[in-house]
GROMACS .gro file of C-alpha atoms in nm:
model
  283
    1MET     CA    1  -1.660   1.618   0.359
    2ALA     CA    2  -1.575   1.316   0.572
    3GLU     CA    3  -1.360   1.045   0.420
    4LYS     CA    4  -1.487   0.707   0.312
    5TYR     CA    5  -1.296   0.382   0.351
    6ILE     CA    6  -1.380   0.066   0.159
    7ILE     CA    7  -1.258  -0.254   0.326
    8GLY     CA    8  -1.249  -0.581   0.135
    9VAL     CA    9  -1.386  -0.869   0.344
   10ASP     CA   10  -1.407  -1.245   0.298
   11GLY     CA   11  -1.404  -1.387   0.651
   12SER     CA   12  -1.043  -1.503   0.640
   13GLN     CA   13  -0.772  -1.424   0.893
   14HIS     CA   14  -0.608  -1.193   0.639
   15SER     CA   15  -0.934  -1.010   0.580
   16ARG     CA   16  -1.002  -0.973   0.952
   17ALA     CA   17  -0.659  -0.815   1.002
   18ALA     CA   18  -0.742  -0.557   0.734
   19LEU     CA   19  -1.088  -0.503   0.882
   20ASP     CA   20  -0.948  -0.445   1.232
   21TRP     CA   21  -0.689  -0.201   1.095
   22GLY     CA   22  -0.945  -0.015   0.886
   23LEU     CA   23  -1.201   0.016   1.164
   24LYS     CA   24  -0.940   0.149   1.406
   25ARG     CA   25  -0.823   0.406   1.154
   26ALA     CA   26  -1.180   0.507   1.064
   27ALA     CA   27  -1.263   0.556   1.430
   28GLN     CA   28  -0.962   0.788   1.465
   29SER     CA   29  -1.029   0.987   1.148
   30GLY     CA   30  -1.410   0.994   1.158
   31ALA     CA   31  -1.435   0.822   0.820
   32SER     CA   32  -1.737   0.619   0.716
   33VAL     CA   33  -1.682   0.255   0.624
   34GLU     CA   34  -1.816   0.042   0.341
   35LEU     CA   35  -1.749  -0.330   0.357
   36LEU     CA   36  -1.712  -0.498   0.018
   37HIS     CA   37  -1.738  -0.869  -0.056
   38VAL     CA   38  -1.694  -0.999  -0.409
   39ALA     CA   39  -1.794  -1.355  -0.493
   40ASP     CA   40  -1.554  -1.459  -0.769
   41ASP     CA   41  -1.756  -1.577  -1.068
   42SER     CA   42  -1.453  -1.703  -1.264
   43PHE     CA   43  -1.543  -2.068  -1.208
   44LEU     CA   44  -1.918  -2.037  -1.174
   45SER     CA   45  -2.183  -2.143  -1.422
   46GLU     CA   46  -2.344  -1.846  -1.592
   47SER     CA   47  -2.690  -1.985  -1.524
   48VAL     CA   48  -2.928  -1.762  -1.332
   49ALA     CA   49  -2.963  -2.020  -1.054
   50PHE     CA   50  -2.588  -2.042  -0.989
   51LEU     CA   51  -2.540  -1.665  -0.998
   52SER     CA   52  -2.837  -1.612  -0.767
   53GLU     CA   53  -2.696  -1.861  -0.518
   54ALA     CA   54  -2.356  -1.693  -0.536
   55GLN     CA   55  -2.517  -1.354  -0.468
   56GLU     CA   56  -2.697  -1.493  -0.164
   57ALA     CA   57  -2.374  -1.643  -0.033
   58SER     CA   58  -2.197  -1.311  -0.084
   59GLU     CA   59  -2.468  -1.130   0.110
   60ARG     CA   60  -2.444  -1.381   0.395
   61MET     CA   61  -2.068  -1.330   0.412
   62LEU     CA   62  -2.113  -0.955   0.413
   63ALA     CA   63  -2.372  -0.972   0.690
   64ALA     CA   64  -2.138  -1.181   0.906
   65GLU     CA   65  -1.850  -0.937   0.859
   66ARG     CA   66  -2.072  -0.638   0.929
   67GLU     CA   67  -2.182  -0.806   1.252
   68TYR     CA   68  -1.817  -0.864   1.342
   69ALA     CA   69  -1.744  -0.495   1.279
   70LEU     CA   70  -2.032  -0.382   1.498
   71GLU     CA   71  -1.933  -0.621   1.776
   72SER     CA   72  -1.581  -0.478   1.770
   73GLY     CA   73  -1.724  -0.156   1.906
   74PHE     CA   74  -1.698   0.059   1.593
   75GLY     CA   75  -1.947   0.341   1.637
   76GLY     CA   76  -1.920   0.514   1.300
   77THR     CA   77  -2.125   0.482   0.984
   78ILE     CA   78  -2.091   0.139   0.827
   79THR     CA   79  -2.253   0.008   0.510
   80GLY     CA   80  -2.193  -0.294   0.289
   81THR     CA   81  -2.190  -0.409  -0.072
   82ALA     CA   82  -2.208  -0.771  -0.188
   83VAL     CA   83  -2.152  -0.849  -0.556
   84VAL     CA   84  -2.074  -1.138  -0.787
   85GLY     CA   85  -1.804  -1.071  -1.043
   86HIS     CA   86  -1.433  -1.054  -1.112
   87PRO     CA   87  -1.263  -0.938  -0.789
   88ILE     CA   88  -1.007  -0.707  -0.947
   89GLY     CA   89  -1.258  -0.540  -1.177
   90GLU     CA   90  -1.520  -0.501  -0.905
   91VAL     CA   91  -1.272  -0.363  -0.652
   92GLU     CA   92  -1.129  -0.121  -0.909
   93GLU     CA   93  -1.478   0.012  -0.979
   94ALA     CA   94  -1.552   0.042  -0.607
   95SER     CA   95  -1.229   0.237  -0.554
   96LYS     CA   96  -1.381   0.525  -0.753
   97ARG     CA   97  -1.607   0.606  -0.457
   98ALA     CA   98  -1.345   0.572  -0.182
   99ASP     CA   99  -1.073   0.783  -0.026
  100LEU     CA  100  -0.887   0.472   0.090
  101LEU     CA  101  -0.918   0.108  -0.010
  102ILE     CA  102  -0.808  -0.145   0.255
  103LEU     CA  103  -0.720  -0.505   0.171
  104GLY     CA  104  -0.577  -0.805   0.349
  105ALA     CA  105  -0.273  -0.978   0.203
  106HIS     CA  106  -0.339  -1.335   0.096
  107SER     CA  107  -0.011  -1.520   0.064
  108GLY     CA  108  -0.192  -1.794  -0.127
  109ASN     CA  109  -0.261  -1.551  -0.409
  110LYS     CA  110   0.100  -1.545  -0.524
  111PHE     CA  111   0.117  -1.698  -0.867
  112ALA     CA  112   0.437  -1.892  -0.931
  113GLY     CA  113   0.618  -1.738  -1.223
  114SER     CA  114   0.359  -1.462  -1.266
  115PHE     CA  115   0.507  -1.127  -1.360
  116PHE     CA  116   0.218  -0.946  -1.194
  117GLY     CA  117   0.244  -1.121  -0.859
  118THR     CA  118  -0.028  -1.105  -0.595
  119ARG     CA  119  -0.386  -0.994  -0.635
  120ALA     CA  120  -0.313  -0.701  -0.402
  121VAL     CA  121  -0.039  -0.588  -0.640
  122LYS     CA  122  -0.283  -0.593  -0.931
  123ILE     CA  123  -0.551  -0.402  -0.743
  124ALA     CA  124  -0.304  -0.144  -0.613
  125ALA     CA  125  -0.195  -0.081  -0.971
  126VAL     CA  126  -0.544  -0.011  -1.104
  127ALA     CA  127  -0.718   0.152  -0.806
  128HIS     CA  128  -0.849   0.508  -0.827
  129CYS     CA  129  -0.759   0.585  -0.465
  130PRO     CA  130  -0.476   0.495  -0.226
  131VAL     CA  131  -0.466   0.125  -0.130
  132ALA     CA  132  -0.358  -0.006   0.211
  133VAL     CA  133  -0.244  -0.369   0.217
  134VAL     CA  134  -0.242  -0.511   0.570
  135PRO     CA  135  -0.046  -0.826   0.660
  136ALA     CA  136  -0.220  -1.088   0.871
  137GLU     CA  137   0.082  -1.124   1.096
  138GLN     CA  138   0.178  -0.796   1.255
  139GLN     CA  139   0.519  -0.710   1.395
  140ASP     CA  140   0.571  -0.776   1.763
  141ASP     CA  141   0.553  -0.438   1.938
  142PRO     CA  142   0.624  -0.236   1.619
  143LYS     CA  143   0.779   0.107   1.645
  144PRO     CA  144   0.532   0.372   1.524
  145GLY     CA  145   0.656   0.547   1.214
  146VAL     CA  146   0.597   0.597   0.841
  147VAL     CA  147   0.863   0.506   0.584
  148VAL     CA  148   0.867   0.657   0.236
  149GLY     CA  149   1.117   0.637  -0.049
  150VAL     CA  150   1.264   0.945  -0.213
  151ASP     CA  151   1.388   0.934  -0.573
  152GLY     CA  152   1.269   1.255  -0.739
  153SER     CA  153   0.997   1.089  -0.948
  154ASP     CA  154   0.640   1.220  -0.964
  155SER     CA  155   0.512   0.901  -0.802
  156ALA     CA  156   0.760   0.945  -0.515
  157LYS     CA  157   0.651   1.307  -0.467
  158ARG     CA  158   0.289   1.196  -0.431
  159ALA     CA  159   0.396   0.925  -0.188
  160ILE     CA  160   0.599   1.172   0.020
  161ALA     CA  161   0.304   1.412   0.044
  162PHE     CA  162   0.074   1.130   0.157
  163ALA     CA  163   0.330   0.988   0.399
  164ALA     CA  164   0.394   1.325   0.562
  165GLU     CA  165   0.022   1.384   0.614
  166GLU     CA  166  -0.016   1.031   0.750
  167ALA     CA  167   0.274   1.070   0.994
  168SER     CA  168   0.153   1.412   1.106
  169PHE     CA  169  -0.202   1.286   1.161
  170ARG     CA  170  -0.079   0.996   1.371
  171GLY     CA  171   0.190   1.196   1.550
  172VAL     CA  172   0.468   0.954   1.451
  173PRO     CA  173   0.807   1.007   1.281
  174LEU     CA  174   0.842   1.024   0.904
  175ILE     CA  175   1.141   0.824   0.780
  176ALA     CA  176   1.246   0.942   0.433
  177VAL     CA  177   1.481   0.699   0.259
  178TYR     CA  178   1.703   0.770  -0.039
  179ALA     CA  179   1.877   0.460  -0.173
  180TRP     CA  180   2.161   0.472  -0.420
  181MET     CA  181   2.406   0.233  -0.577
  182PRO     CA  182   2.714   0.316  -0.786
  183PRO     CA  183   2.679   0.186  -1.142
  184LEU     CA  184   2.839  -0.155  -1.147
  185THR     CA  185   2.996  -0.261  -1.474
  186PRO     CA  186   3.171  -0.597  -1.447
  187GLY     CA  187   3.544  -0.552  -1.486
  188LEU     CA  188   3.532  -0.172  -1.459
  189GLU     CA  189   3.481  -0.131  -1.085
  190TYR     CA  190   3.831   0.010  -1.056
  191LEU     CA  191   3.714   0.323  -1.243
  192TRP     CA  192   3.509   0.426  -0.939
  193SER     CA  193   3.744   0.647  -0.742
  194GLU     CA  194   3.668   0.774  -0.393
  195GLU     CA  195   3.604   1.118  -0.547
  196LEU     CA  196   3.335   0.981  -0.776
  197VAL     CA  197   3.170   0.792  -0.492
  198GLU     CA  198   3.176   1.107  -0.279
  199SER     CA  199   3.009   1.301  -0.561
  200GLN     CA  200   2.731   1.042  -0.561
  201ARG     CA  201   2.689   1.085  -0.187
  202LEU     CA  202   2.664   1.463  -0.228
  203ALA     CA  203   2.405   1.416  -0.502
  204ALA     CA  204   2.208   1.191  -0.266
  205ASP     CA  205   2.221   1.458   0.006
  206GLU     CA  206   2.082   1.713  -0.238
  207ALA     CA  207   1.812   1.477  -0.367
  208ILE     CA  208   1.672   1.391  -0.024
  209ALA     CA  209   1.682   1.757   0.081
  210ILE     CA  210   1.481   1.854  -0.227
  211GLY     CA  211   1.245   1.559  -0.183
  212THR     CA  212   1.151   1.660   0.171
  213ALA     CA  213   1.164   2.038   0.120
  214GLY     CA  214   0.869   2.224   0.265
  215LEU     CA  215   0.751   1.947   0.495
  216ALA     CA  216   0.889   2.108   0.811
  217SER     CA  217   0.698   2.432   0.751
  218ARG     CA  218   0.380   2.250   0.652
  219TYR     CA  219   0.396   2.013   0.951
  220PRO     CA  220   0.594   2.198   1.220
  221ASP     CA  221   0.541   1.924   1.480
  222LEU     CA  222   0.647   1.643   1.247
  223THR     CA  223   0.972   1.462   1.320
  224ILE     CA  224   1.151   1.391   0.992
  225GLU     CA  225   1.437   1.143   0.980
  226ARG     CA  226   1.634   1.145   0.654
  227ARG     CA  227   1.831   0.833   0.567
  228ILE     CA  228   2.071   0.793   0.277
  229VAL     CA  229   2.151   0.427   0.218
  230GLN     CA  230   2.395   0.268  -0.026
  231SER     CA  231   2.169  -0.024  -0.108
  232PRO     CA  232   1.910  -0.137  -0.362
  233PRO     CA  233   1.581   0.053  -0.303
  234VAL     CA  234   1.370  -0.246  -0.196
  235ALA     CA  235   1.633  -0.361   0.054
  236ALA     CA  236   1.666  -0.006   0.190
  237LEU     CA  237   1.291   0.029   0.244
  238LEU     CA  238   1.261  -0.311   0.406
  239GLN     CA  239   1.546  -0.230   0.642
  240ALA     CA  240   1.385   0.104   0.734
  241ALA     CA  241   1.055  -0.078   0.798
  242GLU     CA  242   1.218  -0.243   1.098
  243ASP     CA  243   1.179   0.096   1.268
  244ALA     CA  244   0.822   0.168   1.155
  245ASP     CA  245   0.476   0.017   1.120
  246THR     CA  246   0.381   0.166   0.782
  247ILE     CA  247   0.539   0.204   0.439
  248VAL     CA  248   0.404   0.442   0.174
  249LEU     CA  249   0.482   0.369  -0.191
  250GLY     CA  250   0.404   0.542  -0.518
  251SER     CA  251   0.216   0.387  -0.809
  252ARG     CA  252   0.373   0.440  -1.149
  253GLY     CA  253   0.059   0.513  -1.351
  254ARG     CA  254  -0.260   0.383  -1.505
  255GLY     CA  255  -0.210   0.425  -1.879
  256GLY     CA  256  -0.205   0.120  -2.107
  257ILE     CA  257   0.001  -0.172  -1.979
  258GLN     CA  258   0.142   0.058  -1.710
  259ARG     CA  259  -0.188   0.027  -1.524
  260LEU     CA  260  -0.083  -0.327  -1.435
  261LEU     CA  261   0.269  -0.236  -1.332
  262LEU     CA  262   0.348  -0.067  -1.004
  263GLY     CA  263   0.719  -0.057  -1.068
  264SER     CA  264   0.981  -0.296  -0.936
  265VAL     CA  265   1.022  -0.122  -0.599
  266SER     CA  266   0.654  -0.114  -0.507
  267HIS     CA  267   0.610  -0.466  -0.639
  268GLY     CA  268   0.909  -0.593  -0.439
  269VAL     CA  269   0.792  -0.439  -0.111
  270LEU     CA  270   0.435  -0.567  -0.154
  271GLN     CA  271   0.563  -0.917  -0.224
  272THR     CA  272   0.751  -0.911   0.107
  273LEU     CA  273   0.501  -0.693   0.299
  274PRO     CA  274   0.693  -0.640   0.625
  275CYS     CA  275   0.420  -0.413   0.762
  276THR     CA  276   0.107  -0.228   0.650
  277THR     CA  277   0.188  -0.079   0.311
  278ILE     CA  278  -0.005   0.203   0.144
  279VAL     CA  279   0.022   0.256  -0.232
  280THR     CA  280  -0.073   0.608  -0.336
  281ARG     CA  281  -0.289   0.675  -0.638
  282ALA     CA  282  -0.124   0.755  -0.968
  283SER     CA  283  -0.227   1.080  -1.135
   0.00000   0.00000   0.00000
């Protein structure tokens, strides 16, 4: 069955960047597209008249974005949904019927002092399908490639599988990154001998080999670049993103409070968003 992409639209520059990215990808993969506009009812009167007016405005916005999509030359199946409600809840529900959810990154949605960060971070944490967050400002002449972190966790394994399929589909290199740091205890740094550091490097070699095992046989034409970096994970991924146009991250899970937490690495990369970043679905 053909894939279905849902693209969040609101007419902004950020939304248009996501729409352009999603339409291009859908054209390549043969996926159908559903545009989704949610009129935020958080500050609206609950009266029937106000809600009706908000619904009409949402439908007008959706119609304008659908027209933009058609004028762009997209020839695939395209539908639209306009609703009034809470954006995160509505988008989470919509993600149940999608294979990929595509959102623009709104820098204005960063909440000062908020532990949860941007709206995209929240949605990525609760979505039922992978979520692609597309920055409005793209890199100048980006190098094609897909970056993924390796750390042995279940979420990383899911991310690696998605990233390998993505890189193979696009015919671009897969850059697998394993970041490590020696435990730093103030005042006890002298206990780290060269032998102990070397043992950590050997453990890193083993970890990245295990993390990418089987990919070469599954995708014989895929170029896999394995990088072991002595650096904090977020910094390592951001550095690797200088040689790629996509990062794939793993979501930690959806149970209890965890459903609102992606993990510090995914959260940190999304807050910076150096390039299009895809967060894979938690099991």
